[in-house]
Each structure stands twice: as structure tokens, then as C-alpha cells.
Coordinates of C-alpha atoms and ligand atoms in Angstrom, one line a residue:
M18 CA -178.9 -39.6 -68.7
S19 CA -179.7 -38.3 -72.2
T20 CA -179.6 -34.4 -72.7
Q21 CA -182.8 -33.0 -73.8
T22 CA -182.1 -30.1 -76.0
S23 CA -185.7 -28.7 -75.6
R24 CA -185.0 -28.0 -71.8
P25 CA -185.5 -24.2 -71.0
S26 CA -182.0 -22.7 -70.6
L27 CA -182.8 -21.3 -67.3
W28 CA -183.5 -24.8 -65.9
R29 CA -180.4 -26.2 -67.5
R30 CA -178.4 -23.3 -65.8
Y31 CA -179.9 -24.2 -62.6
L32 CA -178.9 -27.8 -62.9
D33 CA -175.4 -26.8 -63.8
F34 CA -175.0 -24.5 -60.9
P35 CA -173.0 -26.4 -58.2
L36 CA -175.3 -27.9 -55.6
I37 CA -173.3 -26.7 -52.6
W38 CA -173.8 -23.1 -53.7
K39 CA -177.4 -23.6 -54.3
L40 CA -177.7 -24.9 -50.8
A41 CA -175.5 -22.3 -49.3
I42 CA -177.6 -19.5 -50.9
G43 CA -180.9 -21.3 -49.5
L44 CA -179.3 -21.4 -46.1
V45 CA -178.1 -17.8 -45.8
A46 CA -181.4 -16.4 -47.4
G47 CA -183.5 -18.6 -45.3
A48 CA -181.7 -17.6 -42.0
V49 CA -182.1 -13.9 -42.9
T50 CA -185.7 -14.3 -43.9
G51 CA -186.5 -16.3 -40.7
L52 CA -184.7 -13.6 -38.5
A53 CA -186.5 -10.7 -40.4
V54 CA -189.9 -12.1 -40.5
G55 CA -190.1 -13.9 -37.1
E56 CA -192.8 -16.3 -36.2
P57 CA -195.2 -15.7 -39.3
V58 CA -192.5 -17.3 -41.5
T59 CA -193.9 -20.6 -40.4
V60 CA -196.4 -20.5 -43.2
I61 CA -193.6 -21.8 -45.4
A62 CA -193.1 -24.8 -43.2
P63 CA -194.7 -27.2 -45.6
L64 CA -192.0 -26.4 -48.2
G65 CA -189.4 -27.7 -45.7
E66 CA -191.6 -30.6 -44.7
L67 CA -191.8 -31.6 -48.4
F68 CA -188.0 -31.8 -48.6
L69 CA -187.9 -34.0 -45.4
R70 CA -190.6 -36.3 -46.8
L71 CA -188.9 -36.6 -50.2
L72 CA -185.6 -37.7 -48.4
E73 CA -187.4 -40.0 -46.0
M74 CA -189.2 -41.6 -48.9
L75 CA -185.9 -42.8 -50.1
V76 CA -184.3 -44.1 -46.9
M77 CA -186.0 -47.6 -46.6
P78 CA -185.5 -48.5 -50.3
L79 CA -182.0 -47.3 -50.1
V80 CA -181.1 -49.2 -47.1
I81 CA -182.6 -52.5 -48.6
V82 CA -181.0 -52.3 -52.0
T83 CA -177.6 -50.9 -51.0
L84 CA -177.3 -53.6 -48.2
I85 CA -178.3 -56.5 -50.3
A86 CA -176.0 -55.4 -53.2
G87 CA -173.2 -54.7 -50.8
V88 CA -173.4 -57.7 -48.8
S89 CA -173.8 -60.0 -51.7
A90 CA -170.6 -58.5 -53.2
V91 CA -168.3 -59.4 -50.3
T92 CA -167.5 -62.7 -48.6
P93 CA -169.2 -63.4 -45.2
A94 CA -165.7 -63.3 -43.6
A95 CA -165.0 -59.8 -45.0
L96 CA -168.5 -58.8 -43.9
G97 CA -167.7 -59.8 -40.3
R98 CA -164.4 -57.9 -40.5
I99 CA -166.0 -54.7 -41.8
G100 CA -168.8 -54.9 -39.3
F101 CA -166.4 -55.3 -36.3
K102 CA -164.3 -52.3 -37.6
V103 CA -167.2 -50.0 -38.1
F104 CA -168.7 -50.9 -34.9
L105 CA -165.4 -50.3 -33.0
F106 CA -165.0 -47.0 -34.8
Y107 CA -168.4 -45.8 -33.8
L108 CA -168.1 -47.0 -30.2
V109 CA -164.7 -45.3 -29.7
T110 CA -165.5 -42.0 -31.3
S111 CA -168.9 -41.8 -29.4
A112 CA -167.3 -42.5 -26.0
F113 CA -164.6 -39.9 -26.8
A114 CA -167.2 -37.4 -28.0
I115 CA -169.3 -37.5 -24.8
T116 CA -166.1 -37.1 -22.8
V117 CA -165.1 -34.1 -24.7
G118 CA -168.7 -32.6 -24.2
L119 CA -168.5 -33.3 -20.4
L120 CA -164.9 -31.9 -19.9
I121 CA -165.5 -28.7 -21.9
A122 CA -168.8 -28.0 -20.1
L123 CA -167.1 -28.6 -16.8
A124 CA -164.4 -26.2 -17.5
I125 CA -166.8 -23.5 -18.8
A126 CA -169.8 -24.2 -16.5
P127 CA -172.4 -23.1 -19.0
G128 CA -175.4 -23.0 -16.6
T129 CA -174.0 -20.8 -13.8
G130 CA -175.7 -17.6 -13.3
I131 CA -179.0 -18.9 -14.6
S132 CA -181.4 -19.8 -11.8
M133 CA -184.6 -21.8 -12.2
P134 CA -187.7 -20.6 -10.7
G135 CA -189.3 -23.5 -8.6
A136 CA -189.4 -27.0 -9.9
A137 CA -187.5 -30.2 -9.1
G138 CA -187.4 -33.7 -10.5
E139 CA -190.5 -35.0 -12.3
E140 CA -189.9 -38.4 -13.6
G141 CA -188.1 -38.5 -17.0
E142 CA -188.3 -41.3 -19.6
E143 CA -186.6 -44.5 -18.6
P144 CA -184.2 -46.0 -21.1
P145 CA -185.4 -49.3 -22.5
P146 CA -183.5 -52.4 -21.2
V147 CA -180.4 -53.3 -23.2
S148 CA -181.8 -56.7 -23.9
E149 CA -184.9 -55.2 -25.5
T150 CA -182.8 -52.8 -27.7
L151 CA -180.8 -55.8 -29.0
L152 CA -183.8 -58.1 -29.5
D153 CA -185.6 -55.4 -31.3
I154 CA -182.8 -55.6 -34.0
V155 CA -184.4 -59.1 -35.2
P156 CA -187.7 -58.2 -36.8
A157 CA -190.5 -60.7 -36.2
N158 CA -192.0 -59.3 -39.5
P159 CA -189.6 -57.5 -41.8
F160 CA -192.4 -55.8 -43.7
Q161 CA -193.8 -54.3 -40.5
A162 CA -190.2 -53.1 -39.7
L163 CA -190.0 -51.7 -43.2
A164 CA -193.4 -49.8 -42.8
E165 CA -192.4 -48.6 -39.3
G166 CA -189.0 -47.3 -40.6
N167 CA -187.0 -49.5 -38.1
V168 CA -183.6 -49.2 -39.7
L169 CA -181.7 -51.7 -37.6
A170 CA -184.4 -54.4 -38.2
V171 CA -184.6 -53.8 -41.8
M172 CA -180.8 -53.9 -42.0
F173 CA -180.9 -57.3 -40.3
A174 CA -183.3 -58.7 -42.8
A175 CA -181.4 -57.2 -45.8
I176 CA -178.1 -58.6 -44.5
A177 CA -179.7 -62.0 -44.2
A178 CA -181.0 -61.7 -47.8
G179 CA -177.6 -60.4 -49.0
I180 CA -175.6 -63.5 -47.5
A181 CA -178.3 -66.0 -48.9
L182 CA -177.8 -64.3 -52.3
T183 CA -174.0 -64.7 -52.0
F184 CA -174.5 -68.5 -51.4
M185 CA -177.0 -68.8 -54.3
R186 CA -174.4 -67.2 -56.7
G187 CA -171.7 -69.6 -55.5
S188 CA -174.0 -72.7 -55.7
D189 CA -173.0 -76.0 -57.5
D190 CA -176.5 -76.1 -58.9
E191 CA -176.6 -74.1 -62.3
R192 CA -180.2 -73.2 -61.9
I193 CA -179.8 -71.7 -58.4
R194 CA -176.7 -69.9 -59.7
D195 CA -178.5 -68.4 -62.7
L196 CA -181.4 -67.3 -60.4
G197 CA -178.9 -65.7 -58.0
D198 CA -177.2 -63.8 -60.9
F199 CA -180.7 -62.8 -62.1
L200 CA -181.6 -61.4 -58.7
R201 CA -178.3 -59.7 -58.3
R202 CA -178.7 -57.8 -61.5
G203 CA -182.2 -56.7 -60.3
V204 CA -180.7 -55.5 -57.1
D205 CA -177.9 -53.6 -59.0
G206 CA -180.6 -52.0 -61.3
A207 CA -182.7 -51.0 -58.1
V208 CA -179.6 -49.3 -56.7
E209 CA -179.1 -47.3 -60.0
L210 CA -182.7 -46.4 -59.9
V211 CA -182.7 -45.2 -56.1
F212 CA -179.8 -42.9 -56.8
L213 CA -181.4 -41.5 -59.9
V214 CA -184.4 -40.5 -57.7
I215 CA -181.9 -39.1 -55.1
R216 CA -180.4 -36.8 -57.8
G217 CA -183.7 -35.4 -58.7
V218 CA -184.8 -34.8 -55.2
L219 CA -181.6 -32.9 -54.6
Q220 CA -182.7 -30.4 -57.2
Y221 CA -185.4 -29.4 -54.8
A222 CA -183.0 -29.2 -51.8
P223 CA -182.3 -25.5 -52.1
I224 CA -186.0 -24.6 -51.5
G225 CA -186.3 -27.1 -48.7
V226 CA -183.1 -25.7 -47.0
F227 CA -184.5 -22.2 -47.4
A228 CA -187.9 -23.0 -45.7
L229 CA -186.3 -25.3 -42.9
I230 CA -183.8 -22.7 -41.7
A231 CA -186.2 -19.8 -42.0
V232 CA -188.8 -21.7 -39.9
V233 CA -186.1 -22.5 -37.2
M234 CA -184.8 -18.9 -37.1
G235 CA -188.3 -17.5 -37.2
E236 CA -189.4 -19.6 -34.2
T237 CA -186.3 -19.4 -32.1
G238 CA -185.7 -15.7 -32.6
T239 CA -182.5 -14.1 -31.3
E240 CA -183.9 -13.2 -27.7
A241 CA -184.0 -16.9 -26.9
L242 CA -180.5 -17.4 -27.7
G243 CA -178.9 -14.8 -25.4
P244 CA -179.1 -16.4 -21.9
L245 CA -178.1 -19.8 -23.3
A246 CA -175.2 -18.5 -25.4
K247 CA -172.7 -20.2 -23.4
L248 CA -174.3 -23.5 -23.7
I249 CA -174.5 -23.0 -27.4
G250 CA -170.8 -22.0 -27.4
V251 CA -169.9 -25.2 -25.5
V252 CA -171.8 -27.5 -27.9
Y253 CA -170.6 -25.9 -31.1
G254 CA -167.0 -25.6 -29.7
G255 CA -167.1 -29.3 -28.8
I256 CA -168.4 -30.3 -32.3
A257 CA -165.7 -28.0 -33.9
L258 CA -163.1 -29.9 -31.8
Q259 CA -164.6 -33.2 -32.9
I260 CA -164.3 -32.2 -36.6
V261 CA -160.7 -31.5 -36.0
V262 CA -160.3 -34.9 -34.5
Y263 CA -162.0 -36.3 -37.7
I264 CA -159.5 -34.5 -39.8
G265 CA -156.7 -36.0 -37.7
I266 CA -158.1 -39.5 -38.2
L267 CA -158.4 -39.0 -41.8
L268 CA -154.8 -37.7 -42.1
L269 CA -153.6 -40.7 -40.1
F270 CA -155.2 -42.9 -42.7
R271 CA -153.8 -40.8 -45.5
V272 CA -157.2 -39.9 -46.8
G273 CA -157.2 -36.7 -48.8
I274 CA -159.0 -34.0 -46.9
R275 CA -160.1 -31.8 -49.7
R276 CA -161.6 -34.6 -51.5
F277 CA -163.3 -36.0 -48.4
F278 CA -164.9 -32.7 -47.6
G279 CA -165.6 -31.9 -51.2
A280 CA -167.9 -34.9 -51.2
A281 CA -169.0 -34.6 -47.5
K282 CA -170.2 -30.9 -47.7
D283 CA -173.5 -31.8 -49.2
P284 CA -174.6 -34.3 -46.6
M285 CA -173.2 -32.0 -43.9
M286 CA -175.3 -29.1 -45.1
T287 CA -178.3 -31.3 -45.5
A288 CA -177.9 -32.7 -42.0
F289 CA -177.6 -29.2 -40.6
V290 CA -180.9 -28.1 -41.9
T291 CA -183.0 -31.3 -41.7
R292 CA -181.7 -32.2 -38.3
S293 CA -182.1 -36.0 -39.2
S294 CA -179.2 -38.3 -39.9
S295 CA -181.7 -40.9 -41.2
G296 CA -183.3 -38.4 -43.5
T297 CA -179.8 -37.4 -44.8
L298 CA -178.9 -41.0 -45.6
P299 CA -179.7 -40.7 -49.3
V300 CA -177.3 -37.7 -49.5
S301 CA -174.4 -39.3 -47.4
S302 CA -174.8 -42.6 -49.6
R303 CA -174.2 -40.3 -52.6
A304 CA -171.3 -38.8 -50.9
A305 CA -169.7 -42.1 -50.3
E306 CA -170.3 -43.1 -53.9
K307 CA -168.5 -40.0 -54.9
L308 CA -165.6 -40.9 -52.5
G309 CA -165.4 -44.2 -54.4
V310 CA -166.5 -46.3 -51.5
H311 CA -168.0 -49.7 -52.4
E312 CA -171.6 -50.4 -51.2
G313 CA -170.2 -53.4 -49.4
V314 CA -168.9 -50.8 -46.8
Y315 CA -171.3 -47.8 -47.0
G316 CA -174.5 -49.8 -47.5
F317 CA -173.8 -51.2 -44.1
S318 CA -171.9 -48.6 -42.1
L319 CA -174.1 -45.5 -43.2
P320 CA -177.5 -46.8 -42.0
L321 CA -175.9 -48.3 -38.9
G322 CA -174.2 -44.9 -38.3
A323 CA -177.4 -43.1 -38.8
T324 CA -178.9 -45.0 -36.0
I325 CA -176.2 -45.7 -33.5
N326 CA -173.4 -43.3 -34.1
M327 CA -174.1 -39.9 -32.8
D328 CA -170.9 -38.1 -31.9
G329 CA -172.5 -34.7 -32.0
T330 CA -175.3 -35.8 -29.9
A331 CA -173.0 -37.4 -27.3
I332 CA -171.1 -34.1 -27.0
Y333 CA -174.6 -32.3 -26.5
V334 CA -175.7 -34.7 -23.9
G335 CA -172.5 -34.5 -21.9
A336 CA -172.6 -30.6 -22.1
A337 CA -176.2 -30.2 -21.5
T338 CA -176.2 -32.5 -18.4
V339 CA -173.5 -30.3 -16.9
F340 CA -175.7 -27.3 -17.8
V341 CA -178.8 -28.9 -16.1
A342 CA -176.5 -29.6 -12.9
N343 CA -175.3 -26.0 -12.9
V344 CA -178.7 -24.5 -13.2
S345 CA -180.0 -26.5 -10.5
G346 CA -176.9 -25.9 -8.4
A347 CA -176.0 -29.6 -8.1
E348 CA -172.5 -31.1 -8.2
L349 CA -172.0 -34.1 -10.4
T350 CA -169.8 -36.9 -8.7
I351 CA -167.3 -38.8 -10.7
A352 CA -169.6 -41.7 -10.5
E353 CA -172.5 -39.7 -11.9
L354 CA -170.2 -38.5 -14.7
L355 CA -169.4 -42.1 -15.6
T356 CA -173.0 -42.9 -15.5
V357 CA -173.7 -40.0 -18.0
V358 CA -171.0 -41.5 -20.4
L359 CA -172.5 -44.9 -20.1
I360 CA -176.1 -43.9 -20.6
G361 CA -175.2 -41.5 -23.3
V362 CA -173.5 -44.2 -25.4
L363 CA -176.2 -46.9 -24.8
A364 CA -179.1 -44.5 -25.4
S365 CA -177.5 -43.4 -28.6
I366 CA -177.8 -47.0 -29.8
G367 CA -181.5 -47.3 -29.2
T368 CA -182.4 -43.8 -30.6
A369 CA -183.0 -43.1 -34.2
G370 CA -181.3 -40.3 -36.0
V371 CA -184.5 -38.0 -36.1
P372 CA -184.9 -34.4 -35.2
G373 CA -184.9 -33.9 -31.4
A374 CA -183.8 -37.5 -30.5
G375 CA -181.0 -36.0 -28.5
L376 CA -183.4 -34.1 -26.3
I377 CA -185.0 -37.5 -25.4
M378 CA -181.5 -38.9 -24.7
L379 CA -180.9 -35.9 -22.4
T380 CA -184.0 -36.5 -20.5
M381 CA -183.1 -40.0 -19.8
T382 CA -179.6 -39.1 -18.6
V383 CA -180.9 -36.4 -16.6
S384 CA -183.5 -38.7 -14.9
Q385 CA -181.0 -41.5 -14.4
T386 CA -178.5 -39.1 -12.7
G387 CA -181.4 -38.0 -10.5
L388 CA -181.0 -34.2 -11.4
S389 CA -184.0 -31.8 -11.7
M390 CA -185.9 -32.0 -14.9
A391 CA -186.9 -28.3 -14.9
P392 CA -183.8 -26.9 -16.6
V393 CA -184.3 -29.3 -19.5
A394 CA -187.1 -27.1 -20.5
L395 CA -184.6 -24.3 -21.0
V396 CA -182.6 -26.4 -23.3
A397 CA -185.7 -27.5 -25.1
G398 CA -186.2 -23.9 -26.1
I399 CA -183.1 -23.8 -28.1
D400 CA -182.8 -27.5 -29.1
A401 CA -183.3 -26.9 -32.7
I402 CA -180.2 -24.6 -32.9
L403 CA -178.2 -27.3 -31.1
D404 CA -179.7 -30.2 -33.1
M405 CA -178.5 -28.7 -36.4
A406 CA -174.8 -28.7 -35.3
R407 CA -175.0 -32.0 -33.6
T408 CA -176.6 -33.8 -36.6
M409 CA -174.1 -32.3 -39.0
C410 CA -171.3 -33.8 -36.7
N411 CA -173.1 -37.1 -36.5
V412 CA -173.3 -37.5 -40.3
T413 CA -169.6 -36.4 -40.6
G414 CA -168.6 -39.1 -38.2
D415 CA -170.5 -41.8 -40.1
L416 CA -168.7 -40.8 -43.3
V417 CA -165.3 -40.7 -41.6
G418 CA -165.7 -44.2 -40.2
T419 CA -167.0 -45.4 -43.7
R420 CA -164.2 -43.9 -45.5
I421 CA -161.6 -45.3 -43.0
V422 CA -162.9 -48.7 -43.0
A423 CA -163.0 -48.7 -46.8
R424 CA -159.4 -47.6 -46.8
T425 CA -158.4 -50.6 -44.7
E426 CA -160.3 -53.2 -46.7
P427 CA -158.9 -54.5 -49.9
G428 CA -161.2 -53.9 -52.9
M429 CA -163.6 -51.6 -51.1
L430 CA -162.5 -48.5 -52.9
R431 CA -163.4 -47.9 -56.4
D432 CA -160.4 -45.8 -57.2
S433 CA -157.3 -44.8 -55.2
D434 CA -157.4 -41.6 -53.2
P435 CA -155.5 -38.4 -54.2
P436 CA -156.2 -38.0 -57.9
G437 CA -159.5 -37.2 -59.4
P438 CA -161.9 -34.2 -59.6
E439 CA -163.2 -32.7 -56.3
D440 CA -166.5 -34.0 -57.0
G441 CA -165.7 -37.6 -57.4
T442 CA -165.2 -40.2 -60.2
E443 CA -166.9 -39.9 -63.5
E444 CA -168.0 -43.6 -63.3
S445 CA -169.6 -43.3 -59.9
R446 CA -173.4 -43.3 -59.7
A447 CA -173.5 -40.2 -57.7
S448 CA -171.8 -37.9 -60.1
S449 CA -173.4 -38.4 -63.6
A450 CA -175.8 -35.7 -64.9
P451 CA -178.0 -34.0 -64.0
Ligands
LIG18 N1 -181.1 -35.1 -34.9 C1 -180.0 -36.0 -34.6 C2 -179.8 -36.8 -35.7 O1 -180.6 -37.2 -36.5 C3 -180.1 -36.7 -33.3 C4 -180.3 -35.8 -32.1 O2 -181.4 -35.2 -32.0 O3 -179.2 -35.5 -31.6 O4 -178.7 -37.5 -35.8

């Protein structure tokens, strides 16, 4: 980017101020404003909505270009290996997370002492059959999938295009090879372009963060939190434990913790306020770039993770199911607990990373275990507060998986780990000015 000397110096100073500080100031100021002003603060909701839209605008273009660029840069065999590892990591950590949520909640019993007036089991939502979830991955019309924001289906089409591009570039026919190289350059250019827009959007992030958090705090207020403090404690505690587990995994694979979190803090904060893993995708992809991860890994693992890997949500579903059982005075049998684990993991595959998705998953689990639906309404009252932490955990899990898999794949890291500035490598797309 060229430096424009005519830029007002205040703007320049704003640009040079570290992003994480701008976000942190937005977060604290927004929370205080929301609590002080209360409900009327919702007039600034459009400012937060604007930030969400700017991020969402980037998601589909980002998924397509990084996946085609990434897939066409690795051999089909390497792609299969990377896919297997990423999937395994997501599955194991999700199953672990939901078990953690259940165990902590069983030990602390967050719902005891609260009784629910009236009400028992209305019908909740049924999970879609597994076969349907899997079939939906193949788009009958990729353009429709694109317009509908169906990440898995778009990923499928982009991977097919990426593999075809690999074959074009390896063709014996010179004409096909030339066309393949031409397309590849185009895709590379498009990746650069999308990252440039992401950098621009992030300059608006502090205002968006301020508005989003102010609205959540203003709407929820402190009174709503009191009776449910135990549930909030269990979910936040479980998530803290999961983050400790991530740190353990990173250490095990000898990945520098400081550098990892130095890059991960922006997407973590963005996830916290936007409550959407999918919406945070542009910021997490930028963090993966900062960590030196090749798009052959993150182009695949991050959109997949935003859709199917939800460790924070799994903890929440486990803990909240126990809460619901406690409030309605029911005992969960071992068989029911196992059902919760199974449904929790399966439901997370079919549920996109958008705000409130976990609440739908909770409804599914509660109805499948035959518990009363009424206490779910209590959880819904503070869902935003829980959603913030679980989305942050979800996004961190995606990045940990991405970083670990890149570590174990030859050629999938642009630079080796320990050295380098906290904010990433100079040559990476993510870290050049502004
Ligand atoms: N909001 C979460 C996410 O986007 C999903 C959830 O509601 O738990 O990852």
C-alpha cells in the first residue's frame, strides 16, 4: 500500500494504534455505556449491525478464493491427509468439550434452587436426519448455495474447482496448462484483494464492537444475570478449562503460545462481540496468515471449523442440559447423558456458526432427552452472554486445529515458529499496512 502524505495525521495515528487496543477500548466503553444507559442504548444497534454485515459480506468470497487457491497448491493426497487430520481434531475436541460441560455442570448443579412455575414439555425442534445433513453438503446449484450462505456446500464446489485446477496446471497439453496458470494467478490476485478489504473493514471494528456489546449489556441488564450466575459460571469456567486444554495441545506440538495468542486475540475478541464464528472468518483467516499458515490448510480448516467445530457451544449444551434437568427436578441417566453427547456433536455439524445457533442445539437436545422445555426460556434470557464466550472458544478451537495441522504437514507453514514479531511475518498478506 502506498503511503499518502496528505492523510490527516489524526487518521494516521488511528491507523497506527494497535488493533487489539482499539477493540479493547470499544469493548470496555461499550459494556459500561450499555449498563449505564440500559434498554434505550439499542438505538445504536445499527452501528453494530453494520460491522456484522461488513464481515458477512466477506465470508463467501473469502471461502471461495482461499479454498481454490489452497486446494490447487497441494496434491490431492496431501489434501486428503489434511482433511482427515482437521476432521479428527474437531471431532475429538468437540466430544471432549461436551463431556467437560456435562461433568462440571453435574458437579456444580447450576439449576438447583430455581423452580419453574407451571409448564412441561412442548415439542422442540427435531434434528434433521444425518443423511440429509450429509447430502446437503453437495450443492445442486452452487450459485444458490452461495446466495444462501451455505458454507459447507460452497466449500464442496470450491474444493472440486481447486482439484480441477491442480490437474489443469499439471496437464501435458500446453494450452490447458497455460490456462490453468492464468486462472491460478487470477485466484491469487483475488485472495490479495479480499484481504485488503478485510483490513479496511477492521478499521471500523472498534465502533462495531462498542455498539454490539453496549446493546447486549443494555438489553440483558444486571438483574437478569443474578439467578443464572451459577450457569454463567459453569459455562465460562468450562470454556476457561478448554482454553487451558488448547494451550496444552499447542505446547505438545511445540507451537509458541505468545505468538499464537498474539495473532489469535483479534479473532477471539471479534468472535466475543459478534457471536458468530462464520462472521469472524475473515478475521480468523487473517490471523492464520499472520501465523504463517498456508491457505492449503486454513482455506479448508477455518470455514469447516466455523461450521462444524464448536467446542464452546458443546460445553454450553452439556451444561445447559444439566441446568434444565435440575430446574425441572429430573435426573439424567447415563444413557441420557450419552444421548446428549451424541446429539450435541451431531447437531453442531448441521448448525452454522451464527448468533444463537447453540440455543437451537440446546432445544434439540432437551427435546430428544424428553426434558421439559420451559427452563430453556430462562437460558434464552441470558443466551447472548453465554454466546459471546462460547463463540470465542469455538473460533479459538478452529485456529488451534489449523495451527497444529499446519505444523504436522510439510510445506504448510510459511515460516518456522519461534522467531518473528508478535504480529506475524512482514511478507504475510495480513500484516502489511494499513
Ligand atoms: N454463535 C456460535 C458461533 O457462531 C454458535 C452458538 O450459538 O453457539 O459459533
